[in-house]
Amino acid sequence: MAEGAPWPTLDLADGSVVPAMGIQASDGDRARRAVAELAAMVRARGEAAEV
């Protein structure tokens, strides 16, 4: 999650950006754990190749 951002965003392979508003930065440690879990899931399912 970007510093000061209210929620994380997902940068998709097609160039679009999707906000993950279900994770709120104001939730502190809970939000950090959720972002870590989301990142692990993206890595496990596969990331798009860098272009």
Coordinates of C-alpha atoms in Angstrom, one line a residue:
M1 CA 0.0 0.0 0.0
A2 CA 1.4 3.4 -1.0
E3 CA 2.4 5.7 1.9
G4 CA -0.7 7.8 2.8
A5 CA -3.0 5.8 0.5
P6 CA -6.4 5.0 2.0
W7 CA -6.4 1.5 0.4
P8 CA -4.1 -0.7 -1.8
T9 CA -4.5 -0.9 -5.5
L10 CA -3.9 -3.7 -8.0
D11 CA -2.0 -2.8 -11.2
L12 CA -3.5 -5.2 -13.8
A13 CA -1.7 -6.5 -16.9
D14 CA -4.0 -4.6 -19.2
G15 CA -2.8 -1.3 -17.7
S16 CA -5.8 -0.7 -15.5
V17 CA -5.6 -0.1 -11.8
V18 CA -8.3 -1.5 -9.4
P19 CA -8.7 -0.2 -5.9
A20 CA -8.9 -2.9 -3.2
M21 CA -11.2 -0.8 -1.0
G22 CA -12.0 -3.8 1.3
I23 CA -8.6 -3.2 2.9
Q24 CA -8.6 0.1 4.7
A25 CA -5.2 1.6 5.8
S26 CA -6.9 3.0 8.9
D27 CA -7.1 -0.6 10.2
G28 CA -3.3 -0.5 10.9
D29 CA -1.9 -4.0 11.5
R30 CA -4.9 -5.7 10.2
A31 CA -4.6 -3.9 6.9
R32 CA -0.8 -4.7 6.7
R33 CA -1.6 -8.4 7.2
A34 CA -4.4 -8.3 4.6
V35 CA -2.0 -6.6 2.1
A36 CA 0.6 -9.3 2.8
E37 CA -1.9 -12.1 2.3
L38 CA -3.1 -10.5 -1.0
A39 CA 0.4 -10.1 -2.3
A40 CA 1.1 -13.8 -1.4
M41 CA -2.0 -14.9 -3.2
V42 CA -1.0 -12.9 -6.3
R43 CA 2.4 -14.5 -6.3
A44 CA 0.9 -17.9 -5.8
R45 CA -1.6 -17.5 -8.7
G46 CA 1.0 -15.9 -11.0
E47 CA 2.0 -12.4 -11.9
A48 CA 1.9 -10.9 -15.4
A49 CA 5.3 -10.6 -17.0
E50 CA 6.9 -7.1 -16.9
V51 CA 6.5 -5.3 -20.3

